[in-house]
mmCIF file of C-alpha atoms and ligand atoms in Angstrom:
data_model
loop_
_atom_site.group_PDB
_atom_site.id
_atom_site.type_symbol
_atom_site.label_atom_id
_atom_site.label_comp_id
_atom_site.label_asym_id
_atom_site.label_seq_id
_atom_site.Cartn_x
_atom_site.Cartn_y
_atom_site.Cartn_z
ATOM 1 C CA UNK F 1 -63.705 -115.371 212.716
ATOM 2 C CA UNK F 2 -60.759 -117.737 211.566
ATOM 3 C CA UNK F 3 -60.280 -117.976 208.049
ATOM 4 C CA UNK F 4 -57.562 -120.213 206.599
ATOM 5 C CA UNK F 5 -56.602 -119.322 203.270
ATOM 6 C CA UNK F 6 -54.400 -122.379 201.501
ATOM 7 C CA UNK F 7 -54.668 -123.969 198.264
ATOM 8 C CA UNK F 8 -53.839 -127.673 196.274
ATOM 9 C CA UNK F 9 -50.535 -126.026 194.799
ATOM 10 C CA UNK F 10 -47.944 -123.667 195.836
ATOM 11 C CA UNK F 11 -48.021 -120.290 193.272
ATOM 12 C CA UNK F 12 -51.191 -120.046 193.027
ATOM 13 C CA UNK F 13 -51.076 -116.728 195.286
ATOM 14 C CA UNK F 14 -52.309 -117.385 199.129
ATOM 15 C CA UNK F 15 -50.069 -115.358 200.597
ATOM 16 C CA UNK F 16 -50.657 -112.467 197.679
ATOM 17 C CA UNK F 17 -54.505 -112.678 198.939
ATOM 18 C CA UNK F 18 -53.887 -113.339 202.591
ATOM 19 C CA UNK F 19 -51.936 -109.967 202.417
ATOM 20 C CA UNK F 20 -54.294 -108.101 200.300
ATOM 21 C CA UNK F 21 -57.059 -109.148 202.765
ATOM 22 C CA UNK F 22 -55.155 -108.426 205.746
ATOM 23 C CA UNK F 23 -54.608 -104.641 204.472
ATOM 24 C CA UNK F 24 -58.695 -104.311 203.391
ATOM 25 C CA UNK F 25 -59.043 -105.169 207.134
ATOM 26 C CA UNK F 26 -56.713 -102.762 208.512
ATOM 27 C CA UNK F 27 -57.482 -104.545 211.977
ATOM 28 C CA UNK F 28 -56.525 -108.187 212.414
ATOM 29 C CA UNK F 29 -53.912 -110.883 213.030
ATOM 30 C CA UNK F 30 -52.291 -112.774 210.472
ATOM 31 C CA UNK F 31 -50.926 -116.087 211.165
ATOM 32 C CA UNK F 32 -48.267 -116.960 208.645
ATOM 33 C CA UNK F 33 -48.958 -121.325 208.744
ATOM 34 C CA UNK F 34 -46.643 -121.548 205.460
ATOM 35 C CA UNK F 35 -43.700 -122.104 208.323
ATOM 36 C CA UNK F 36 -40.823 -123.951 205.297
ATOM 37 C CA UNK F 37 -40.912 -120.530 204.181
ATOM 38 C CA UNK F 38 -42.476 -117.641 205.645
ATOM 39 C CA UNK F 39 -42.454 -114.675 203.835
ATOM 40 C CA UNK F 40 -45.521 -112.004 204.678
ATOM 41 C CA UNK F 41 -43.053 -110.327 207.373
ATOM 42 C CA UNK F 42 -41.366 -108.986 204.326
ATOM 43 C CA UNK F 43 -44.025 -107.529 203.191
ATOM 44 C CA UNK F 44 -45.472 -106.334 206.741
ATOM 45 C CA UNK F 45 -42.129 -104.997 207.888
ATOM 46 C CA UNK F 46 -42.978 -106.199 211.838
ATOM 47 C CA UNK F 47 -41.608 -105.154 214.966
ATOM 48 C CA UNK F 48 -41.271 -107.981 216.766
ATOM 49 C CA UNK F 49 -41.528 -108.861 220.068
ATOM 50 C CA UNK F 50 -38.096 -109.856 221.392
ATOM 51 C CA UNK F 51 -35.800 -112.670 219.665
ATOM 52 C CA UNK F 52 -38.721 -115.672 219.349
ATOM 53 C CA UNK F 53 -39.506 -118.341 221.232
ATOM 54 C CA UNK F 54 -38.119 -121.804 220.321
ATOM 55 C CA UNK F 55 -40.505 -124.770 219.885
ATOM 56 C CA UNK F 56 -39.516 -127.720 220.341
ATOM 57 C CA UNK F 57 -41.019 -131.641 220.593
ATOM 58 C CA UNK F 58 -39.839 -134.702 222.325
ATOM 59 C CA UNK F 59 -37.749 -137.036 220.597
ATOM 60 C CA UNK F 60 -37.145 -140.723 221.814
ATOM 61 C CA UNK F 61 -33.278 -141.388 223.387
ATOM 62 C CA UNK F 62 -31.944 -144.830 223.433
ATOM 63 C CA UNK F 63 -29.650 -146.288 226.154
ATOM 64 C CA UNK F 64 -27.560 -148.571 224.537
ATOM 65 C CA UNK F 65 -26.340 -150.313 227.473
ATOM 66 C CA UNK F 66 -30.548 -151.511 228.952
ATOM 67 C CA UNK F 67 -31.573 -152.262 225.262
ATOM 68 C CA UNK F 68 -31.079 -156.011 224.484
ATOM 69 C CA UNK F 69 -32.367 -155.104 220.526
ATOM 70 C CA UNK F 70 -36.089 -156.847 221.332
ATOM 71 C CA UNK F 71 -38.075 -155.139 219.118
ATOM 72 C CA UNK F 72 -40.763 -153.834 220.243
ATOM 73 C CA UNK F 73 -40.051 -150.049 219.571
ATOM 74 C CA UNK F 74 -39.565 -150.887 215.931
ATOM 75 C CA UNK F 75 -42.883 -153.227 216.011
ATOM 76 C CA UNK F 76 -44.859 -149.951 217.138
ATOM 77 C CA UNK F 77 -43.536 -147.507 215.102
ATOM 78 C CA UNK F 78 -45.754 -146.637 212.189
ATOM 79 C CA UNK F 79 -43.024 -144.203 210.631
ATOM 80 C CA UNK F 80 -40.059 -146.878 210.574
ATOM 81 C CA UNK F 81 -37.871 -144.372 212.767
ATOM 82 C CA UNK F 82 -36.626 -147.400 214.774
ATOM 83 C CA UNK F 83 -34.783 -149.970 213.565
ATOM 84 C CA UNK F 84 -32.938 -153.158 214.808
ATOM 85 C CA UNK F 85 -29.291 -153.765 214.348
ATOM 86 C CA UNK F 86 -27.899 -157.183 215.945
ATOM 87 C CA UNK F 87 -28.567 -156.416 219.518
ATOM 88 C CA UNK F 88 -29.282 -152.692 219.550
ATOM 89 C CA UNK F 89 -31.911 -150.470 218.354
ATOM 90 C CA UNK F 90 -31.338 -147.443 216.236
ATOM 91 C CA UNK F 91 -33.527 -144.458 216.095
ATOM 92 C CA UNK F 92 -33.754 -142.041 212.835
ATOM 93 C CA UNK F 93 -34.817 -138.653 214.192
ATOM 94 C CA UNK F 94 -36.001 -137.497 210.775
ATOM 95 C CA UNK F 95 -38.687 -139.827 210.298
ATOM 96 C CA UNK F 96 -39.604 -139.602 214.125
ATOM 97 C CA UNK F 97 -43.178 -138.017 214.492
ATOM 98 C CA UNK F 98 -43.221 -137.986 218.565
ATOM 99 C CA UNK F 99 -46.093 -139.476 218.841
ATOM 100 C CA UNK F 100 -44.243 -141.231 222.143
ATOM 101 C CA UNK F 101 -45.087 -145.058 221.076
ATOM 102 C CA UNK F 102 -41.466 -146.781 221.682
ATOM 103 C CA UNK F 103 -41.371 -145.481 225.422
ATOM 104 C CA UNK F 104 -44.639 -147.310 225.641
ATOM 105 C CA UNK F 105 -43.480 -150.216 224.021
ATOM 106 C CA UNK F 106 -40.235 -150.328 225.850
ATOM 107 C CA UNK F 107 -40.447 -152.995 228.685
ATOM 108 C CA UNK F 108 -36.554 -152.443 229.978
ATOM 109 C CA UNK F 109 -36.706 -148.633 230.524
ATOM 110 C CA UNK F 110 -34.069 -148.280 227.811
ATOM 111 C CA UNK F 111 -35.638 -145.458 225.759
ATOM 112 C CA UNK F 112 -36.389 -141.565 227.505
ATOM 113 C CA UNK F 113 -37.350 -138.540 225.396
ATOM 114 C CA UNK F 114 -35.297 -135.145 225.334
ATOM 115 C CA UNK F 115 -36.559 -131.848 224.160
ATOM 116 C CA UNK F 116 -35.333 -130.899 220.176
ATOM 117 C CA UNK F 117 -35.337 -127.735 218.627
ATOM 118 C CA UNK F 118 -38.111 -128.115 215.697
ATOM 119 C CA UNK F 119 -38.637 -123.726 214.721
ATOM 120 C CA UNK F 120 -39.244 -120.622 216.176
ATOM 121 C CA UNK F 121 -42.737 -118.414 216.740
ATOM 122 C CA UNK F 122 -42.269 -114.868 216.578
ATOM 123 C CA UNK F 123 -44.681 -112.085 216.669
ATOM 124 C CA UNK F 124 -44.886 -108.504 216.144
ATOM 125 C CA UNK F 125 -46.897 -105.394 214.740
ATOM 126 C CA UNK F 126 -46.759 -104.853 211.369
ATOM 127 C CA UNK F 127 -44.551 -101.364 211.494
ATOM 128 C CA UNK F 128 -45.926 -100.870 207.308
ATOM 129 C CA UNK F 129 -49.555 -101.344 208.116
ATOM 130 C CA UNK F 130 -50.309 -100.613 211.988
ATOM 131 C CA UNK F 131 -52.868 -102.728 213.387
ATOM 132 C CA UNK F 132 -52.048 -105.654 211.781
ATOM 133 C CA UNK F 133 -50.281 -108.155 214.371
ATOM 134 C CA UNK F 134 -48.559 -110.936 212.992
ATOM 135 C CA UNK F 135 -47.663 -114.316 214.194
ATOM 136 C CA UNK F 136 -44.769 -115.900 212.324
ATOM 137 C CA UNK F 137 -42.991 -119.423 212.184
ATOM 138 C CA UNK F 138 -40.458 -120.147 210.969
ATOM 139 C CA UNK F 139 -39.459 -124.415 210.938
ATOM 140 C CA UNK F 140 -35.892 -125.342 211.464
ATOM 141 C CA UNK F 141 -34.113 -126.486 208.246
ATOM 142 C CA UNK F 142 -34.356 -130.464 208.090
ATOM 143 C CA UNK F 143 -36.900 -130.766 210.196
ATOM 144 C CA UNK F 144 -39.135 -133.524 208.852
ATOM 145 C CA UNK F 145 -42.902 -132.634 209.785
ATOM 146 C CA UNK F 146 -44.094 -128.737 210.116
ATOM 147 C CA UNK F 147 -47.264 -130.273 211.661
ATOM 148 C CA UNK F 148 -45.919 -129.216 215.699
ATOM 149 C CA UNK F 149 -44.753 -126.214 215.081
ATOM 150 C CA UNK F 150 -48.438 -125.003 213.084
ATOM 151 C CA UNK F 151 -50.267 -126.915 216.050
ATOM 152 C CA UNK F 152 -48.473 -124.441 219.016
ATOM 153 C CA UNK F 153 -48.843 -121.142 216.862
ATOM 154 C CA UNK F 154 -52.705 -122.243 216.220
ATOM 155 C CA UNK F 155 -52.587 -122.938 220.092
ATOM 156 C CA UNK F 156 -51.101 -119.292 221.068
ATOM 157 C CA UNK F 157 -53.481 -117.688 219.095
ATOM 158 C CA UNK F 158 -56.129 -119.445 219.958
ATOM 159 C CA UNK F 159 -56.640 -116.908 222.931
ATOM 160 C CA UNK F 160 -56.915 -113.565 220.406
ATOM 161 C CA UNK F 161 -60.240 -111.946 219.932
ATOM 162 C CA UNK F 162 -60.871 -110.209 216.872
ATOM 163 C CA UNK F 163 -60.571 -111.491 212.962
ATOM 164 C CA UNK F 164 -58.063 -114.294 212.205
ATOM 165 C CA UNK F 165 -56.242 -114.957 208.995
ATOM 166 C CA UNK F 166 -54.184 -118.036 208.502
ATOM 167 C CA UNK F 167 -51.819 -118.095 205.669
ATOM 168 C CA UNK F 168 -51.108 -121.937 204.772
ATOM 169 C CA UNK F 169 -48.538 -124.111 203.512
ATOM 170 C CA UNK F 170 -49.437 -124.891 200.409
ATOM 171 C CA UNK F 171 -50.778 -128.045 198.955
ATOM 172 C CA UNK F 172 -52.391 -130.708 200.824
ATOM 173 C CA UNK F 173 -50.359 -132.579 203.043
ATOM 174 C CA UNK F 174 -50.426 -133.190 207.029
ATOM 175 C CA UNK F 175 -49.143 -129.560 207.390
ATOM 176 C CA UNK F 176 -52.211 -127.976 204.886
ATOM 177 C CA UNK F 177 -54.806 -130.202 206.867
ATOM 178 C CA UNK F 178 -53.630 -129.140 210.450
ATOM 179 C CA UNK F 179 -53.300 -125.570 209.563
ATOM 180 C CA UNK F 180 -57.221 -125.168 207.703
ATOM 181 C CA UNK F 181 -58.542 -127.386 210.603
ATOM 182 C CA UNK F 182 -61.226 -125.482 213.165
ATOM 183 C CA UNK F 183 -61.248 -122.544 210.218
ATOM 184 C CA UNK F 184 -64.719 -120.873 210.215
ATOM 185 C CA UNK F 185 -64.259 -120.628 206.776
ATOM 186 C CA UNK F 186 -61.463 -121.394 203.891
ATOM 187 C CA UNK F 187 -60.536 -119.660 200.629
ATOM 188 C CA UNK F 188 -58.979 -121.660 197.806
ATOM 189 C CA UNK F 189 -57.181 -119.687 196.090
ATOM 190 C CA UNK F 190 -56.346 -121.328 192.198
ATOM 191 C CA UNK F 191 -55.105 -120.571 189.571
ATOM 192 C CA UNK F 192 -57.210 -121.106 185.913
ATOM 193 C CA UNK F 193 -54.896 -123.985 184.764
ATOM 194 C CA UNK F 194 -55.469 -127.932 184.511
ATOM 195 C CA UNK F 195 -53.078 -127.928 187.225
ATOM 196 C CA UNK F 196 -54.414 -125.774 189.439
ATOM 197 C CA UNK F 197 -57.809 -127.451 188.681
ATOM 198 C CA UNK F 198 -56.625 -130.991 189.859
ATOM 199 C CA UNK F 199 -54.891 -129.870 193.357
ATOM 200 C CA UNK F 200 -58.267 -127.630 193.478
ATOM 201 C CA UNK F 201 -60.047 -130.412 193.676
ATOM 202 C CA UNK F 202 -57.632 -132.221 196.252
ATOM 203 C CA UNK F 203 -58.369 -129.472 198.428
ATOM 204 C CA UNK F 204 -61.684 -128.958 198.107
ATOM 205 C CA UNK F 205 -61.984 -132.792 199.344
ATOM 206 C CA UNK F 206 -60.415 -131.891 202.570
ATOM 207 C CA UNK F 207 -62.279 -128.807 203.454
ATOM 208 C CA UNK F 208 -65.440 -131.315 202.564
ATOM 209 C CA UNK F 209 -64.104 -133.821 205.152
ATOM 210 C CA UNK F 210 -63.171 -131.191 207.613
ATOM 211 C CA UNK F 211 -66.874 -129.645 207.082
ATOM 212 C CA UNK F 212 -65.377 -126.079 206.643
ATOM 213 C CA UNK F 213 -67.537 -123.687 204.306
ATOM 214 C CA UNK F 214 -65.205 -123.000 201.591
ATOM 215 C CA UNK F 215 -65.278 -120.433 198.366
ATOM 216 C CA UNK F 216 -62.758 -119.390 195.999
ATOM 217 C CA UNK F 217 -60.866 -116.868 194.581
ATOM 218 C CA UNK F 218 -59.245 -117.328 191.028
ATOM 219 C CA UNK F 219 -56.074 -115.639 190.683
ATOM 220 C CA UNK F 220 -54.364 -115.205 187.569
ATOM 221 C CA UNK F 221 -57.592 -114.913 185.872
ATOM 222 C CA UNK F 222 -57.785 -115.167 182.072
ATOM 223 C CA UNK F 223 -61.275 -115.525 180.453
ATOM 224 C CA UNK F 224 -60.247 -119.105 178.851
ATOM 225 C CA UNK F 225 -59.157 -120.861 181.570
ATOM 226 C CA UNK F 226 -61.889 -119.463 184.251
ATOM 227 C CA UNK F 227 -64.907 -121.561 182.680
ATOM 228 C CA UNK F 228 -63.557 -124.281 183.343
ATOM 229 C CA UNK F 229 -63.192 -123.553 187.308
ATOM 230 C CA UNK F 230 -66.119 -121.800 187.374
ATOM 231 C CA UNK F 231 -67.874 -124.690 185.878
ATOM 232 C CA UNK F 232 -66.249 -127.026 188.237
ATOM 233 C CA UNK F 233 -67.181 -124.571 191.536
ATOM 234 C CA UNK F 234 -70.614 -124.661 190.407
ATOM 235 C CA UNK F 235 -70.682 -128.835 190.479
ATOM 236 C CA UNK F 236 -69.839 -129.101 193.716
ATOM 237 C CA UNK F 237 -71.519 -125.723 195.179
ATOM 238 C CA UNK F 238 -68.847 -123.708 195.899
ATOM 239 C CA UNK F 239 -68.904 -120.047 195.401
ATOM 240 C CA UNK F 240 -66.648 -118.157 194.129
ATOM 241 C CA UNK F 241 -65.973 -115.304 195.654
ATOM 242 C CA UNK F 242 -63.434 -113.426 193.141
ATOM 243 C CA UNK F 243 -61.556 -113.218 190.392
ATOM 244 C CA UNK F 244 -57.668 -111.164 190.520
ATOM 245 C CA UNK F 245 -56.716 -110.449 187.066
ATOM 246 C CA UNK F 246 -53.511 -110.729 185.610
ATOM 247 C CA UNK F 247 -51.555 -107.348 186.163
ATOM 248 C CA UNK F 248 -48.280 -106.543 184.896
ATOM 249 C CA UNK F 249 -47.712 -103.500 187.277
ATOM 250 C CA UNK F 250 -49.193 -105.322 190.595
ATOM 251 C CA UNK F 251 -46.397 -108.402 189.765
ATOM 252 C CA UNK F 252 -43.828 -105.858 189.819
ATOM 253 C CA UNK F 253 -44.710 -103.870 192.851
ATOM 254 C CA UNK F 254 -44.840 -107.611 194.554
ATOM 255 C CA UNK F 255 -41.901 -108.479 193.125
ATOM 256 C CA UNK F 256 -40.122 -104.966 195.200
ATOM 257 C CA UNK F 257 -41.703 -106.485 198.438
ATOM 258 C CA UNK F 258 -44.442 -104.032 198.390
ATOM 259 C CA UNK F 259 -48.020 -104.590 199.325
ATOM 260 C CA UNK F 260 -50.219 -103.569 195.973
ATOM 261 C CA UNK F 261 -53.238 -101.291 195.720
ATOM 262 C CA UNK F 262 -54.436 -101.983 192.850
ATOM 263 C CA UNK F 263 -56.968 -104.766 193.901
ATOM 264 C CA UNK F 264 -58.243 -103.384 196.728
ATOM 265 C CA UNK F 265 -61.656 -103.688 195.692
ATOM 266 C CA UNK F 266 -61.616 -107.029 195.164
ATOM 267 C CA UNK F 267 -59.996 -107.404 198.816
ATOM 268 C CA UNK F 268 -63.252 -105.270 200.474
ATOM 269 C CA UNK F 269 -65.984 -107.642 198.357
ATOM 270 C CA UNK F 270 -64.430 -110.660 199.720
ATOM 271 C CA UNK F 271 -64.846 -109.381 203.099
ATOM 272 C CA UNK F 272 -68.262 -108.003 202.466
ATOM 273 C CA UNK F 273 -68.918 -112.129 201.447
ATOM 274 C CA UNK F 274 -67.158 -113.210 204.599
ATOM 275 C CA UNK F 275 -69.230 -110.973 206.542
ATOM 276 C CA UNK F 276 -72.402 -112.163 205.452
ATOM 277 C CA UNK F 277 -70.456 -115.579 206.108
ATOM 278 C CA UNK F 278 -70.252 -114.555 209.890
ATOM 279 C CA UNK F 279 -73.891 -113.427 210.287
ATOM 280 C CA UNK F 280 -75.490 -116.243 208.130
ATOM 281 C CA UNK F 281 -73.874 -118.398 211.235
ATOM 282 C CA UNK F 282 -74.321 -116.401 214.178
HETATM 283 S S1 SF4 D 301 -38.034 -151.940 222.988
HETATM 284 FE FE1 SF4 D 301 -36.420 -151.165 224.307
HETATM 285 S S2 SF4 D 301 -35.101 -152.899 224.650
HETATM 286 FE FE2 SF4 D 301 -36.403 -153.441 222.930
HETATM 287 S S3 SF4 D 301 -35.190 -152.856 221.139
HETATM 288 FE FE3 SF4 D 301 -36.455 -151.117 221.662
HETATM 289 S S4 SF4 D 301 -35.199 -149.851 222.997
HETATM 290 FE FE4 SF4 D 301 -34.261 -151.850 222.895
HETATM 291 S S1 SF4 D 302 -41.777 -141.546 219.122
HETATM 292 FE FE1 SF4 D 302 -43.225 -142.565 217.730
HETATM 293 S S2 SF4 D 302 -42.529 -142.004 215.712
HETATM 294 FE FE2 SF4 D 302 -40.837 -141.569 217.074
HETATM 295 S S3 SF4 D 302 -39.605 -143.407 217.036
HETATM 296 FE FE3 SF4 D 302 -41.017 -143.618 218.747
HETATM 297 S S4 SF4 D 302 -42.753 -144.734 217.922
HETATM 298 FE FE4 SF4 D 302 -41.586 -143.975 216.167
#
């Protein structure tokens, strides 16, 4: 079973729950999606399999001397990464999204495509909780669009048996929707705030589009604050599945990079929900 944890807003405590989960399960992979800045190795304390693997995309290279400054590269491009100067074109590798259009476009053979460094995938077994294996990326700084680099780690797990749980970037972006997509289920986690409520909502919408049976968990909880979620959950039929209270002592022992106890039980009756997820389905 995959299951994507994200939410609208960063804070709100995915990775908190993806690691709490991950340690009520004792036996899974976790795929750390929130690749701008990873941070459940810290917490797991992996061993990792040799130095990491570089990913990398293509990226369109102009050749000055065939291009005559036409066009029709910057007439396809949807991103404006191409531009036209007098009698040249001029590429902007930060708002280039590969998608390979300008070598189509090109009718004098003056663009090719070279290979660019975009992150690195590492992996490794979590040395402070053995049996948990855990697949990390980690995106190179300035590079524009994490959406590659989640795409090939969801593609070199895709061959793993066993429970999946995909910690990802927050918010709702390109990188959010490519990470949730194919879940067999998603947990929102939020956070009892107007705030949290809003980008709630913004991700609800796109586990709705992506047809991905959702719940949530409401971290931070506070008695005022949760009516409102709960009331909103309730209009559009979404469970939720749990509530993590506010906790002094378990923001501390976070804070010192360690993996918290104290909610536990929470962790096991979200699985228990999960599980009756899986069987509902199968
Ligand atoms: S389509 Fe080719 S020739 Fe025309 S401007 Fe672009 S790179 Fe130059
Ligand atoms: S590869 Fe696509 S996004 Fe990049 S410059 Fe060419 S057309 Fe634009």
């Amino acid at each position: 079973m995959l299951i994507s944890i994200a939410s609208g807003k960063g804070g709100t405590g995915k990775t908190t729950l993806a690691l709490l989960l991950a340690v009520a399960h004792s036996q899974l992979t976790l795929i750390d999606c929130d690749v701008e800045e990873p941070n459940c190795h810290l917490f797991l304390q992996p061993k990792w399999q040799g130095p990491g693997q570089d990913i990398t995309i293509m990226v369109p290279r102009i050749d000055s001397d065939r291009c005559n400054g036409c066009g029709s590269c910057s007439a396809v491009c949807l991103f404006s990464a191409v531009a036209i100067s007098g009698k040249s074109a001029l590429l902007f590798d930060e708002l280039c999204h590969s998608c390979g259009g300008c070598l189509l476009a090109c009718q004098h053979n003056a663009i090719c495509e070279e290979q660019k460094i975009i992150g690195t995938l590492m992996t490794g077994a979590a040395a402070a909780q053995p049996g948990i294996h855990l697949v990390n990326g980690t995106l190179k700084v300035g590079t524009p669009s994490a959406v590659p680099l989640i795409r090939r780690m969801k593609q070199e797990s895709s061959q793993l048996t066993g429970d999946i749980l995909l910690d990802c970037p927050p918010g709702t972006s390109c990188s959010m929707v490519t990470a949730v997509k194919n879940s067999d289920f998603c947990i929102l986690v939020t956070e009892p705030t107007p705030f949290g409520k809003h980008d709630l909502e913004l991700a609800m919408n796109i586990t709705h589009l992506l047809q991905i049976p959702t719940g949530v968990v409401i971290n931070k909880s506070d008695a005022a604050g949760d009516e409102n979620i709960e009331a909103f959950c309730t209009s559009r039929q979404i469970p939720v599945l749990a509530k993590i209270p506010h906790s002094l002592s378990f923001a501390r022992q976070y804070a010192a990079g360690c993996i918290p106890a104290d909610f536990q039980n929470i962790a096991a009756t979200i699985w228990q929900q999960l599980k009756a997820e899986r069987s509902a389905r199968a």
